[in-house]
mmCIF file of C-alpha atoms (C1' of nucleotides) in Angstrom:
data_model
loop_
_atom_site.group_PDB
_atom_site.id
_atom_site.type_symbol
_atom_site.label_atom_id
_atom_site.label_comp_id
_atom_site.label_asym_id
_atom_site.label_seq_id
_atom_site.Cartn_x
_atom_site.Cartn_y
_atom_site.Cartn_z
ATOM 1 C CA UNK A 1 153.681 88.374 236.247
ATOM 2 C CA UNK A 2 151.966 86.269 233.753
ATOM 3 C CA UNK A 3 149.271 88.637 232.762
ATOM 4 C CA UNK A 4 149.966 91.791 230.891
ATOM 5 C CA UNK A 5 146.850 92.686 229.018
ATOM 6 C CA UNK A 6 147.125 96.179 230.389
ATOM 7 C CA UNK A 7 150.290 96.605 228.388
ATOM 8 C CA UNK A 8 148.854 95.428 225.135
ATOM 9 C CA UNK A 9 147.707 97.817 222.508
ATOM 10 C CA UNK A 10 144.525 95.955 221.644
ATOM 11 C CA UNK A 11 142.708 97.032 224.716
ATOM 12 C CA UNK A 12 139.479 95.184 225.249
ATOM 13 C CA UNK A 13 137.240 96.718 227.883
ATOM 14 C CA UNK A 14 136.400 93.540 229.661
ATOM 15 C CA UNK A 15 137.562 92.104 232.916
ATOM 16 C CA UNK A 16 141.061 91.200 231.734
ATOM 17 C CA UNK A 17 142.391 94.638 232.504
ATOM 18 C CA UNK A 18 141.030 94.605 235.982
ATOM 19 C CA UNK A 19 142.418 91.231 236.874
ATOM 20 C CA UNK A 20 145.723 92.114 235.315
ATOM 21 C CA UNK A 21 146.063 95.141 237.527
ATOM 22 C CA UNK A 22 145.059 93.114 240.492
ATOM 23 C CA UNK A 23 147.667 90.503 239.868
ATOM 24 C CA UNK A 24 150.257 93.177 239.507
ATOM 25 C CA UNK A 25 149.188 94.552 242.838
ATOM 26 C CA UNK A 26 149.429 91.173 244.485
ATOM 27 C CA UNK A 27 152.824 90.592 243.001
ATOM 28 C CA UNK A 28 154.022 93.971 244.145
ATOM 29 C CA UNK A 29 152.795 93.549 247.657
ATOM 30 C CA UNK A 30 154.031 90.021 248.008
ATOM 31 C CA UNK A 31 157.274 90.991 246.390
ATOM 32 C CA UNK A 32 157.211 87.926 244.240
ATOM 33 C CA UNK A 33 159.634 88.875 241.578
ATOM 34 C CA UNK A 34 158.398 87.270 238.431
ATOM 35 C CA UNK A 35 160.266 87.944 235.251
ATOM 36 C CA UNK A 36 160.369 91.469 233.962
ATOM 37 C CA UNK A 37 159.079 90.521 230.577
ATOM 38 C CA UNK A 38 156.753 93.455 230.410
ATOM 39 C CA UNK A 39 159.672 95.789 230.278
ATOM 40 C CA UNK A 40 160.337 97.201 226.900
ATOM 41 C CA UNK A 41 158.609 96.497 223.670
ATOM 42 C CA UNK A 42 157.642 92.946 222.847
ATOM 43 C CA UNK A 43 156.084 92.291 219.516
ATOM 44 C CA UNK A 44 152.537 91.115 219.496
ATOM 45 C CA UNK A 45 153.358 87.598 218.390
ATOM 46 C CA UNK A 46 155.759 87.027 221.237
ATOM 47 C CA UNK A 47 153.332 88.539 223.643
ATOM 48 C CA UNK A 48 150.638 86.255 222.427
ATOM 49 C CA UNK A 49 152.916 83.282 222.891
ATOM 50 C CA UNK A 50 153.748 84.375 226.400
ATOM 51 C CA UNK A 51 150.127 84.860 227.223
ATOM 52 C CA UNK A 52 149.017 81.595 225.794
ATOM 53 C CA UNK A 53 151.477 79.702 227.918
ATOM 54 C CA UNK A 54 150.209 81.103 231.138
ATOM 55 C CA UNK A 55 149.010 78.299 233.406
ATOM 56 C CA UNK A 56 145.324 77.903 234.039
ATOM 57 C CA UNK A 57 143.592 79.717 236.860
ATOM 58 C CA UNK A 58 143.058 76.461 238.638
ATOM 59 C CA UNK A 59 146.734 75.648 238.556
ATOM 60 C CA UNK A 60 147.796 79.104 239.592
ATOM 61 C CA UNK A 61 145.357 79.306 242.414
ATOM 62 C CA UNK A 62 146.052 75.839 243.661
ATOM 63 C CA UNK A 63 149.765 76.536 243.638
ATOM 64 C CA UNK A 64 149.047 79.762 245.434
ATOM 65 C CA UNK A 65 146.962 77.966 248.004
ATOM 66 C CA UNK A 66 149.772 75.546 248.698
ATOM 67 C CA UNK A 67 152.035 78.485 249.452
ATOM 68 C CA UNK A 68 149.502 80.544 251.347
ATOM 69 C CA UNK A 69 147.192 78.617 253.665
ATOM 70 C CA UNK A 70 144.451 81.204 253.531
ATOM 71 C CA UNK A 71 143.962 81.047 249.802
ATOM 72 C CA UNK A 72 141.125 78.757 248.780
ATOM 73 C CA UNK A 73 141.442 76.275 245.967
ATOM 74 C CA UNK A 74 139.276 76.204 242.903
ATOM 75 C CA UNK A 75 137.212 73.102 242.881
ATOM 76 C CA UNK A 76 137.539 70.615 240.086
ATOM 77 C CA UNK A 77 133.784 70.180 239.748
ATOM 78 C CA UNK A 78 134.303 66.789 238.241
ATOM 79 C CA UNK A 79 131.123 65.576 239.798
ATOM 80 C CA UNK A 80 129.194 67.698 237.362
ATOM 81 C CA UNK A 81 131.248 67.478 234.262
ATOM 82 C CA UNK A 82 132.381 63.903 234.344
ATOM 83 C CA UNK A 83 129.270 62.430 235.792
ATOM 84 C CA UNK A 84 127.208 62.931 232.685
ATOM 85 C CA UNK A 85 128.080 62.588 229.072
ATOM 86 C CA UNK A 86 128.557 65.995 227.502
ATOM 87 C CA UNK A 87 125.924 65.576 224.889
ATOM 88 C CA UNK A 88 123.101 64.678 227.154
ATOM 89 C CA UNK A 89 120.359 67.254 227.326
ATOM 90 C CA UNK A 90 120.738 67.628 231.062
ATOM 91 C CA UNK A 91 123.682 69.929 230.697
ATOM 92 C CA UNK A 92 124.653 70.618 234.260
ATOM 93 C CA UNK A 93 125.546 74.248 233.957
ATOM 94 C CA UNK A 94 127.186 75.360 237.182
ATOM 95 C CA UNK A 95 124.639 77.226 239.174
ATOM 96 C CA UNK A 96 125.107 80.689 240.486
ATOM 97 C CA UNK A 97 125.874 79.163 243.841
ATOM 98 C CA UNK A 98 129.240 77.571 244.152
ATOM 99 C CA UNK A 99 131.823 77.186 246.781
ATOM 100 C CA UNK A 100 135.476 76.642 247.104
ATOM 101 C CA UNK A 101 137.108 74.015 249.212
ATOM 102 C CA UNK A 102 137.081 76.440 252.080
ATOM 103 C CA UNK A 103 133.569 77.574 251.444
ATOM 104 C CA UNK A 104 134.741 81.136 251.210
ATOM 105 C CA UNK A 105 132.748 82.084 248.155
ATOM 106 C CA UNK A 106 129.304 80.698 248.308
ATOM 107 C CA UNK A 107 127.191 82.803 246.029
ATOM 108 C CA UNK A 108 128.060 85.028 243.156
ATOM 109 C CA UNK A 109 124.714 85.819 241.665
ATOM 110 C CA UNK A 110 126.493 86.801 238.506
ATOM 111 C CA UNK A 111 125.001 84.095 236.367
ATOM 112 C CA UNK A 112 121.336 84.926 236.016
ATOM 113 C CA UNK A 113 119.170 81.951 235.533
ATOM 114 C CA UNK A 114 117.610 83.357 232.423
ATOM 115 C CA UNK A 115 120.950 82.936 230.746
ATOM 116 C CA UNK A 116 121.211 79.317 231.673
ATOM 117 C CA UNK A 117 119.317 77.554 229.000
ATOM 118 C CA UNK A 118 119.291 74.279 227.260
ATOM 119 C CA UNK A 119 121.134 74.170 223.983
ATOM 120 C CA UNK A 120 118.847 75.506 221.315
ATOM 121 C CA UNK A 121 120.608 73.891 218.438
ATOM 122 C CA UNK A 122 119.066 71.131 216.449
ATOM 123 C CA UNK A 123 121.683 68.816 217.789
ATOM 124 C CA UNK A 124 120.323 65.339 218.392
ATOM 125 C CA UNK A 125 121.020 65.220 222.085
ATOM 126 C CA UNK A 126 121.621 61.833 223.586
ATOM 127 C CA UNK A 127 122.579 60.273 220.317
ATOM 128 C CA UNK A 128 126.202 59.398 220.779
ATOM 129 C CA UNK A 129 127.958 58.763 217.517
ATOM 130 C CA UNK A 130 124.939 57.062 216.052
ATOM 131 C CA UNK A 131 126.684 56.739 212.744
ATOM 132 C CA UNK A 132 130.368 56.016 212.664
ATOM 133 C CA UNK A 133 132.310 57.449 209.732
ATOM 134 C CA UNK A 134 132.748 53.996 208.298
ATOM 135 C CA UNK A 135 129.025 53.456 208.025
ATOM 136 C CA UNK A 136 128.356 56.705 206.206
ATOM 137 C CA UNK A 137 127.604 56.380 202.548
ATOM 138 C CA UNK A 138 126.226 59.438 200.858
ATOM 139 C CA UNK A 139 127.864 62.855 200.833
ATOM 140 C CA UNK A 140 124.745 64.131 202.504
ATOM 141 C CA UNK A 141 125.300 61.813 205.420
ATOM 142 C CA UNK A 142 128.891 62.936 205.650
ATOM 143 C CA UNK A 143 127.809 66.550 205.657
ATOM 144 C CA UNK A 144 125.232 65.878 208.338
ATOM 145 C CA UNK A 145 127.824 64.118 210.436
ATOM 146 C CA UNK A 146 130.225 67.011 210.051
ATOM 147 C CA UNK A 147 127.518 69.465 211.005
ATOM 148 C CA UNK A 148 126.567 67.384 214.002
ATOM 149 C CA UNK A 149 130.161 67.199 215.148
ATOM 150 C CA UNK A 150 130.554 70.926 214.770
ATOM 151 C CA UNK A 151 127.403 71.614 216.752
ATOM 152 C CA UNK A 152 128.611 69.310 219.481
ATOM 153 C CA UNK A 153 132.002 70.950 219.572
ATOM 154 C CA UNK A 154 130.477 74.412 219.728
ATOM 155 C CA UNK A 155 128.149 73.388 222.502
ATOM 156 C CA UNK A 156 130.972 71.935 224.537
ATOM 157 C CA UNK A 157 133.129 74.963 223.959
ATOM 158 C CA UNK A 158 130.268 77.239 224.928
ATOM 159 C CA UNK A 159 129.955 75.492 228.253
ATOM 160 C CA UNK A 160 133.716 75.408 228.684
ATOM 161 C CA UNK A 161 133.907 79.138 228.142
ATOM 162 C CA UNK A 162 131.236 79.719 230.748
ATOM 163 C CA UNK A 163 133.080 77.553 233.205
ATOM 164 C CA UNK A 164 136.366 79.219 232.404
ATOM 165 C CA UNK A 165 134.881 82.645 233.068
ATOM 166 C CA UNK A 166 133.401 81.468 236.304
ATOM 167 C CA UNK A 167 136.783 80.173 237.413
ATOM 168 C CA UNK A 168 138.397 83.399 236.391
ATOM 169 C CA UNK A 169 135.988 85.361 238.521
ATOM 170 C CA UNK A 170 136.706 83.125 241.454
ATOM 171 C CA UNK A 171 140.398 83.524 240.828
ATOM 172 C CA UNK A 172 140.108 87.301 240.816
ATOM 173 C CA UNK A 173 138.118 87.197 244.029
ATOM 174 C CA UNK A 174 140.835 85.126 245.640
ATOM 175 C CA UNK A 175 143.436 87.619 244.496
ATOM 176 C CA UNK A 176 141.379 90.428 245.929
ATOM 177 C CA UNK A 177 141.167 88.727 249.278
ATOM 178 C CA UNK A 178 144.872 88.084 249.207
ATOM 179 C CA UNK A 179 145.548 91.736 248.449
ATOM 180 C CA UNK A 180 143.501 92.689 251.458
ATOM 181 C CA UNK A 181 145.378 90.284 253.712
ATOM 182 C CA UNK A 182 148.764 91.389 252.456
ATOM 183 C CA UNK A 183 147.886 95.040 252.826
ATOM 184 C CA UNK A 184 146.948 94.475 256.436
ATOM 185 C CA UNK A 185 150.158 92.549 257.008
ATOM 186 C CA UNK A 186 152.157 95.280 255.362
ATOM 187 C CA UNK A 187 150.553 97.932 257.487
ATOM 188 C CA UNK A 188 151.244 95.984 260.669
ATOM 189 C CA UNK A 189 154.864 95.461 259.726
ATOM 190 C CA UNK A 190 155.329 99.137 259.015
ATOM 191 C CA UNK A 191 153.839 100.021 262.357
ATOM 192 C CA UNK A 192 156.054 97.475 264.060
ATOM 193 C CA UNK A 193 159.082 98.903 262.341
ATOM 194 C CA UNK A 194 158.224 102.391 263.471
ATOM 195 C CA UNK A 195 157.799 101.167 267.020
ATOM 196 C CA UNK A 196 161.152 99.432 266.975
ATOM 197 C CA UNK A 197 162.772 102.517 265.540
ATOM 198 C CA UNK A 198 161.392 104.602 268.365
ATOM 199 C CA UNK A 199 162.661 102.150 270.923
ATOM 200 C CA UNK A 200 166.121 101.690 269.472
ATOM 201 C CA UNK A 201 166.895 105.224 268.390
ATOM 202 C CA UNK A 202 169.162 107.034 270.896
ATOM 203 C CA UNK A 203 167.732 110.110 272.472
ATOM 204 C CA UNK A 204 169.854 113.103 271.480
ATOM 205 C CA UNK A 205 168.905 115.919 273.789
ATOM 206 C "C1'" DT W 1 115.525 113.258 225.287
ATOM 207 C "C1'" DC W 2 119.015 110.993 222.952
ATOM 208 C "C1'" DA W 3 123.456 109.671 221.337
ATOM 209 C "C1'" DA W 4 127.842 108.238 223.271
ATOM 210 C "C1'" DT W 5 130.199 105.592 226.422
ATOM 211 C "C1'" DC W 6 130.882 102.087 229.820
ATOM 212 C "C1'" DG W 7 130.650 97.660 231.921
ATOM 213 C "C1'" DC W 8 129.367 93.112 231.716
ATOM 214 C "C1'" DC W 9 128.253 88.895 229.541
ATOM 215 C "C1'" DC W 10 128.085 85.817 225.741
ATOM 216 C "C1'" DG W 11 129.466 82.809 221.650
ATOM 217 C "C1'" DT W 12 133.047 81.659 218.715
ATOM 218 C "C1'" DC W 13 137.720 80.943 217.034
ATOM 219 C "C1'" DA W 14 142.500 79.774 217.550
ATOM 220 C "C1'" DG W 15 146.135 77.609 219.587
ATOM 221 C "C1'" DG W 16 148.680 75.363 223.388
ATOM 222 C "C1'" DG W 17 148.751 71.587 226.776
ATOM 223 C "C1'" DG W 18 147.521 67.117 228.637
ATOM 224 C "C1'" DC W 19 146.492 62.468 227.969
ATOM 225 C "C1'" DA W 20 145.469 57.830 226.154
ATOM 226 C "C1'" DT K 1 149.596 61.469 217.275
ATOM 227 C "C1'" DG K 2 145.011 62.680 217.480
ATOM 228 C "C1'" DC K 3 141.458 64.144 220.482
ATOM 229 C "C1'" DC K 4 139.706 67.017 223.911
ATOM 230 C "C1'" DC K 5 139.958 70.718 227.315
ATOM 231 C "C1'" DC K 6 141.243 75.312 228.644
ATOM 232 C "C1'" DT K 7 141.692 80.019 227.900
ATOM 233 C "C1'" DG K 8 143.097 84.466 225.450
ATOM 234 C "C1'" DA K 9 141.256 87.267 221.887
ATOM 235 C "C1'" DC K 10 137.641 89.202 219.408
ATOM 236 C "C1'" DG K 11 133.239 91.038 218.184
ATOM 237 C "C1'" DG K 12 128.510 91.748 219.361
ATOM 238 C "C1'" DG K 13 124.362 92.500 222.377
ATOM 239 C "C1'" DC K 14 122.283 94.862 226.103
ATOM 240 C "C1'" DG K 15 121.295 97.663 230.105
ATOM 241 C "C1'" DA K 16 123.019 101.591 232.869
ATOM 242 C "C1'" DT K 17 125.109 105.960 233.037
ATOM 243 C "C1'" DT K 18 126.428 110.453 231.400
ATOM 244 C "C1'" DG K 19 126.734 114.787 229.095
ATOM 245 C "C1'" DA K 20 124.919 117.951 225.668
#
DNA sequence: TCAATCGCCCGTCAGGGGCA
DNA sequence: TGCCCCTGACGGGCGATTGA
């Protein structure tokens, strides 16, 4: 398992706990024996290092999908993000309707439109590096440039965080569907085993 | 009715990874 | 090596729920 928020002491009541449990469930059912790093006490620094090195949802899910045909991949969405420069006012925030490569998840409805808004900062949108550092003279200009860069970075990170959370939700949904499939498989196998036992066991009467 | 709690979402920061 | 992206962590806001 890569995800052990449920073992950490700084419990944050957001979705991390839920997805962590879910992954544990998937791992248990699928009997994929990841390392037993959660055993015992790991100091917070090490835990943080372990957590930070966990692969991205996209990677995990895509690897998963290569192993299991039924698991959909998370789309790259490069058409939105790479098609337009990031500092153009037409920030293409992913809509509440999205779909995976298999079209399994088509609508989440979890991103209300009232929350999708244009950046409200005073950032001069559309002005791409109007003043290079070499052409700046006064300290005021330098300060303005630094502020502008910070605003741009924050805006990009804001959008990246939204996208990351959206992917995480999709990832959790995929895990949920996989849990359901594996549970059904497990049930069938148990039933099959019982049937075979009945057939093969000698009648002692 | 109202304070406490919960669940969800958001923005921001920090730090690791990928890439030119 | 620096820049940029991704994501865990954190703190805060807000609406819904719950128990006194």
